[in-house]
mmCIF file of C-alpha atoms in Angstrom:
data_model
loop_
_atom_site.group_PDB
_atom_site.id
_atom_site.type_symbol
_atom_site.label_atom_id
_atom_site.label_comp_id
_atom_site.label_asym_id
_atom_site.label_seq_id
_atom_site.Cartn_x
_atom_site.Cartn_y
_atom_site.Cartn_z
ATOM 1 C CA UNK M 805 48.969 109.323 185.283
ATOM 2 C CA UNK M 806 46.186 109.180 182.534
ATOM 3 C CA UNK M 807 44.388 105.867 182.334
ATOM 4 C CA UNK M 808 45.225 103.779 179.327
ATOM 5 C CA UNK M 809 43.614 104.704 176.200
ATOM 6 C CA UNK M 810 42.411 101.089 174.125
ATOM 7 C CA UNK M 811 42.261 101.271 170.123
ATOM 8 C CA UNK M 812 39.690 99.056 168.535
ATOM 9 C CA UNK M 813 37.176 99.946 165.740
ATOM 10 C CA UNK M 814 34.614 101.080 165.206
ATOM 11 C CA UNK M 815 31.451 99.322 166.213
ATOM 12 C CA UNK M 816 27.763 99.856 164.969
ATOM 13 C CA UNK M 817 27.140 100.323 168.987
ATOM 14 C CA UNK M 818 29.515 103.393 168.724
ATOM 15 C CA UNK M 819 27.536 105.420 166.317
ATOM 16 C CA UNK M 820 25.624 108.021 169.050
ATOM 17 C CA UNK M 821 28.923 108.495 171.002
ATOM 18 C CA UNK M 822 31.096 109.013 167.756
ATOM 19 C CA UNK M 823 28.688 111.512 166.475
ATOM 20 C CA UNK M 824 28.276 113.524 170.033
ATOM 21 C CA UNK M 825 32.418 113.692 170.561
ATOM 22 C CA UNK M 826 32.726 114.727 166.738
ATOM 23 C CA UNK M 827 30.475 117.826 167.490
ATOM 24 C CA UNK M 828 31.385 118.523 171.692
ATOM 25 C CA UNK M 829 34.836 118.439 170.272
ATOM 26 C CA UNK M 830 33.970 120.500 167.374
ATOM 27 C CA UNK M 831 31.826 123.024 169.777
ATOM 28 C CA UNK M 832 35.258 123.513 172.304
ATOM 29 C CA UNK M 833 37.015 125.155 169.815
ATOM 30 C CA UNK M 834 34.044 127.023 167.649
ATOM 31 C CA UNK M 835 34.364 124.719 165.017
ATOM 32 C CA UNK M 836 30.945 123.323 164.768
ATOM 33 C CA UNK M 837 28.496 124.190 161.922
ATOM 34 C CA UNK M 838 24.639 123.239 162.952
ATOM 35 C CA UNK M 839 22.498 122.624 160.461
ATOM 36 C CA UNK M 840 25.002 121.429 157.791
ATOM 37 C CA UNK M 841 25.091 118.195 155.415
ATOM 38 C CA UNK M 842 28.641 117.868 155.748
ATOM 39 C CA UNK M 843 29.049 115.480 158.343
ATOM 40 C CA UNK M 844 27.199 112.849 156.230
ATOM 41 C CA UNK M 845 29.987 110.586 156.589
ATOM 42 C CA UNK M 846 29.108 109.673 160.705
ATOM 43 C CA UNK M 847 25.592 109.111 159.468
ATOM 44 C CA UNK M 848 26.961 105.477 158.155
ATOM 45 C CA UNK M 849 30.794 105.129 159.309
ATOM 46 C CA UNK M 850 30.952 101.690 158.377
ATOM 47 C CA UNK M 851 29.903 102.511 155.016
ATOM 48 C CA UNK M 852 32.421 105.959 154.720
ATOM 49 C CA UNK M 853 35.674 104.215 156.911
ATOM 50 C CA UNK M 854 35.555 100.987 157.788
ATOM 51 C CA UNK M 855 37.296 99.536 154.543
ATOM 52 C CA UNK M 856 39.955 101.407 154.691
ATOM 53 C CA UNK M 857 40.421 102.273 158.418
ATOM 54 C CA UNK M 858 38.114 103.567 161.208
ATOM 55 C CA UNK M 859 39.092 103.356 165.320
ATOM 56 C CA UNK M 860 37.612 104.441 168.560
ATOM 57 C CA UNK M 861 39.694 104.933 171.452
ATOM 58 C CA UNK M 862 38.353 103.764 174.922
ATOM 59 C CA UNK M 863 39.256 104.910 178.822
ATOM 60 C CA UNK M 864 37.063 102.508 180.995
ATOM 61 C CA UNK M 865 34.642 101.394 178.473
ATOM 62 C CA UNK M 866 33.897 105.233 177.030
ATOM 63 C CA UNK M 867 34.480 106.414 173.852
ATOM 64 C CA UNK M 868 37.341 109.708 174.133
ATOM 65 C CA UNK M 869 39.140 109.422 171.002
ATOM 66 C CA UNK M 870 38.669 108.973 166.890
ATOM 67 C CA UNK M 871 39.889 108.824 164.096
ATOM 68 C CA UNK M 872 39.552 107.546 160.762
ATOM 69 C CA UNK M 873 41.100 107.652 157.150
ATOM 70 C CA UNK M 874 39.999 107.029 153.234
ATOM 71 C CA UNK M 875 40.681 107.862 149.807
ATOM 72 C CA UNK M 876 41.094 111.715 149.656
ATOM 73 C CA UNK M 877 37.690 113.527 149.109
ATOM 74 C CA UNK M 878 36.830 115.984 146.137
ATOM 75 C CA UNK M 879 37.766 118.916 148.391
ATOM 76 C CA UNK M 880 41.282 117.894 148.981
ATOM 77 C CA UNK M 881 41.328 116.616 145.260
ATOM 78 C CA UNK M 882 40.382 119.985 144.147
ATOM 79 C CA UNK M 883 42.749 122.131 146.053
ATOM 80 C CA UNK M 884 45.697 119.052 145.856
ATOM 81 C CA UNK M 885 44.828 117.977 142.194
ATOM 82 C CA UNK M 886 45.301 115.178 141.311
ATOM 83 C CA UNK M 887 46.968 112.508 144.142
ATOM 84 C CA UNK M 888 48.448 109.259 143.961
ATOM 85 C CA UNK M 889 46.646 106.295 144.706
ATOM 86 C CA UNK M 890 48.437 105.480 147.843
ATOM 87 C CA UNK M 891 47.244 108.895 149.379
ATOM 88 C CA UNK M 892 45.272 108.854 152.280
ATOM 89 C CA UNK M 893 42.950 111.436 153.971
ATOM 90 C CA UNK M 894 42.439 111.411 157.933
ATOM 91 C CA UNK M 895 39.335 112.300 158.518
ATOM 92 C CA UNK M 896 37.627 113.083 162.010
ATOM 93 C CA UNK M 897 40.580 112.892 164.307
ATOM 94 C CA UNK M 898 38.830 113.911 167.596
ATOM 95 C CA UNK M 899 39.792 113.841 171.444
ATOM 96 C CA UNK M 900 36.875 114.579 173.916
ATOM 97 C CA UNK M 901 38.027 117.837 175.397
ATOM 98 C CA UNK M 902 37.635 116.794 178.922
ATOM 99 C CA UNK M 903 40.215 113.861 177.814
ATOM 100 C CA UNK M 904 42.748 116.206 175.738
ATOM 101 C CA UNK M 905 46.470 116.706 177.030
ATOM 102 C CA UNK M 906 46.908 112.916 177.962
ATOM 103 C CA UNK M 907 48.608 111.665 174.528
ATOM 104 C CA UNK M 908 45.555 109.853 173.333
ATOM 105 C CA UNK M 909 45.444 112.096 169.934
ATOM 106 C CA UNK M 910 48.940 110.672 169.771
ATOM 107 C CA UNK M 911 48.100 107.194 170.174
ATOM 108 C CA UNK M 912 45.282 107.168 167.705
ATOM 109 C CA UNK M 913 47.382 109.137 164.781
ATOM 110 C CA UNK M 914 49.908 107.015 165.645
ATOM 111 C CA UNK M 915 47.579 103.671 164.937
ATOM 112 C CA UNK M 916 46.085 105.547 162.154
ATOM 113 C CA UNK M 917 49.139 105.988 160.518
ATOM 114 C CA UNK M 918 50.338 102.448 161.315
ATOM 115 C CA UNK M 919 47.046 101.059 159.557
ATOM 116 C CA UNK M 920 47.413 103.216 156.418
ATOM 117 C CA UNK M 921 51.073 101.579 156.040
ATOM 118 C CA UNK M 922 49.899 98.027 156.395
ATOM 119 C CA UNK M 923 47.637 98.735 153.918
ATOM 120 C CA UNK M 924 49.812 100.455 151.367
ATOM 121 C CA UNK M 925 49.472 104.145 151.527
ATOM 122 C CA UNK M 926 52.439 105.911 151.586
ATOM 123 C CA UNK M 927 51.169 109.645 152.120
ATOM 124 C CA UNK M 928 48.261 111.141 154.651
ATOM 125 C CA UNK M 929 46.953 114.158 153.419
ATOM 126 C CA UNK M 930 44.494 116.294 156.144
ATOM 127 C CA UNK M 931 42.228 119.477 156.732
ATOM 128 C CA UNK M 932 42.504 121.962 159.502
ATOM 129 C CA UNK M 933 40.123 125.253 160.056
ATOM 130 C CA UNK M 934 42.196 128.033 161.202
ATOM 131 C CA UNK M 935 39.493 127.591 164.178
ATOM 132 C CA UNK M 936 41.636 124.967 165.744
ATOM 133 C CA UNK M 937 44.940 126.228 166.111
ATOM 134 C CA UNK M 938 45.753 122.815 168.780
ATOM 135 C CA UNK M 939 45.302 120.852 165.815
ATOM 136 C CA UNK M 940 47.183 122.770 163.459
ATOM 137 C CA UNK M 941 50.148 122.752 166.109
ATOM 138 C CA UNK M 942 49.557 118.990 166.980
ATOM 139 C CA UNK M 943 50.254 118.142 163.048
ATOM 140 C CA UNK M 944 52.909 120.193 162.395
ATOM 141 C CA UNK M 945 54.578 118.697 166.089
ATOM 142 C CA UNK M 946 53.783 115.219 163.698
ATOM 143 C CA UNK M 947 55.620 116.195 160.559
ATOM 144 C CA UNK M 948 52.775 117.582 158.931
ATOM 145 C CA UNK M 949 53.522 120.557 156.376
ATOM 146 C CA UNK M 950 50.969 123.250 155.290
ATOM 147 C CA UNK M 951 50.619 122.383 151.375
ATOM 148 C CA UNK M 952 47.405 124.016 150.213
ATOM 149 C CA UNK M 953 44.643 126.653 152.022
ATOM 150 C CA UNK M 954 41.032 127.384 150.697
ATOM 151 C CA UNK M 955 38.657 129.535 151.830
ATOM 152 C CA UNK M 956 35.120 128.142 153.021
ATOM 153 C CA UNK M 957 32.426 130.319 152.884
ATOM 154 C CA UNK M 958 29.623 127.613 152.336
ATOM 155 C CA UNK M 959 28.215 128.565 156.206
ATOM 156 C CA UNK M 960 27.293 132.209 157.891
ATOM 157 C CA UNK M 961 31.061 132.696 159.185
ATOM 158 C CA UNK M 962 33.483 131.972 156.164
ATOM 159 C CA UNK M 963 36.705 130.570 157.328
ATOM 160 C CA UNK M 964 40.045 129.184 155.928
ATOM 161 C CA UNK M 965 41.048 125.190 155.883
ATOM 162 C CA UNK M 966 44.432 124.838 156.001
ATOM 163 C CA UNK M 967 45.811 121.155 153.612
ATOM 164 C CA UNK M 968 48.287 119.383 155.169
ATOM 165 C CA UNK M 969 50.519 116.588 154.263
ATOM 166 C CA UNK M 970 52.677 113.819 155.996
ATOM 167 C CA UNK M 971 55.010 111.530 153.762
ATOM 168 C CA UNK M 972 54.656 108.023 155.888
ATOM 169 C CA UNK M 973 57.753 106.041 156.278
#
């Protein structure tokens, strides 16, 4: 049996470990970019998620698990249009790979989602690269449906990222 996964948030002492699971987790499925700006956002969490909902997940005292969500960013905006104000984006969702298959991705949507309800959105929207096809298949398992696609070719290997969206009850 898995040890228990604790949800808190984020802490200032978190920063290294949040940005080192974002890429290992990144690197296990040949997601990760080097050299990019476009992880800004983990350069000052607090500042990019706290308001408006950033966790860590714990298993004796170590960071395994993320997540986070916010007001949708332009890129979402631009291939959604348009969204409601009580739209959501999830942003860095991460399970350290030597911790994945124990239902801690679970638990942390599943807080994630609970936090965005308390505090009034009604609809999660989400990015996937078709580089992680476990993540694709762990949102669509979570009532997440394919609304949007757009091709990236800002880095050396152009690839697509797949919009999803999830209607919170």
């Amino acid at each position: 049996m898995p040890s228990p996964l604790s949800i808190r948030r984020y802490r200032p002492a978190d920063a290294e470990r949040v940005r080192s699971l974002h890429v290992e987790a990144l690197r296990d499925v040949g997601a990760f970019f080097a050299d990019t700006d476009v992880d800004v956002d983990l350069l000052d969490v607090e500042a990019s998620y706290l308001d408006s909902g950033g966790g860590v997940g714990t298993v004796a005292d170590r960071t395994v698990a993320m997540g986070a969500f916010r007001p949708p960013g332009e890129r979402i905006q631009h291939v959604l249009g348009d969204l409601p104000d009580d739209t959501a984006e999830l942003k860095r969702m991460r399970v350290d790979p030597a911790h994945q298959r124990r239902g801690y991705g679970q638990q942390v949507l599943d807080e994630l989602e609970r936090r965005a309800r308390e505090s009034g959105y009604r609809t999660l929207v989400l990015d996937v690269t078709d580089r992680q096809p476990g993540a694709k298949r762990f949102y669509e398992d979570n009532d997440c449906s394919e609304c949007g696609s757009v091709e990236v070719s800002a880095f050396a290997e152009p690839f697509v990222q797949r919009i999803y969206r999830k209607e919170l009850e």
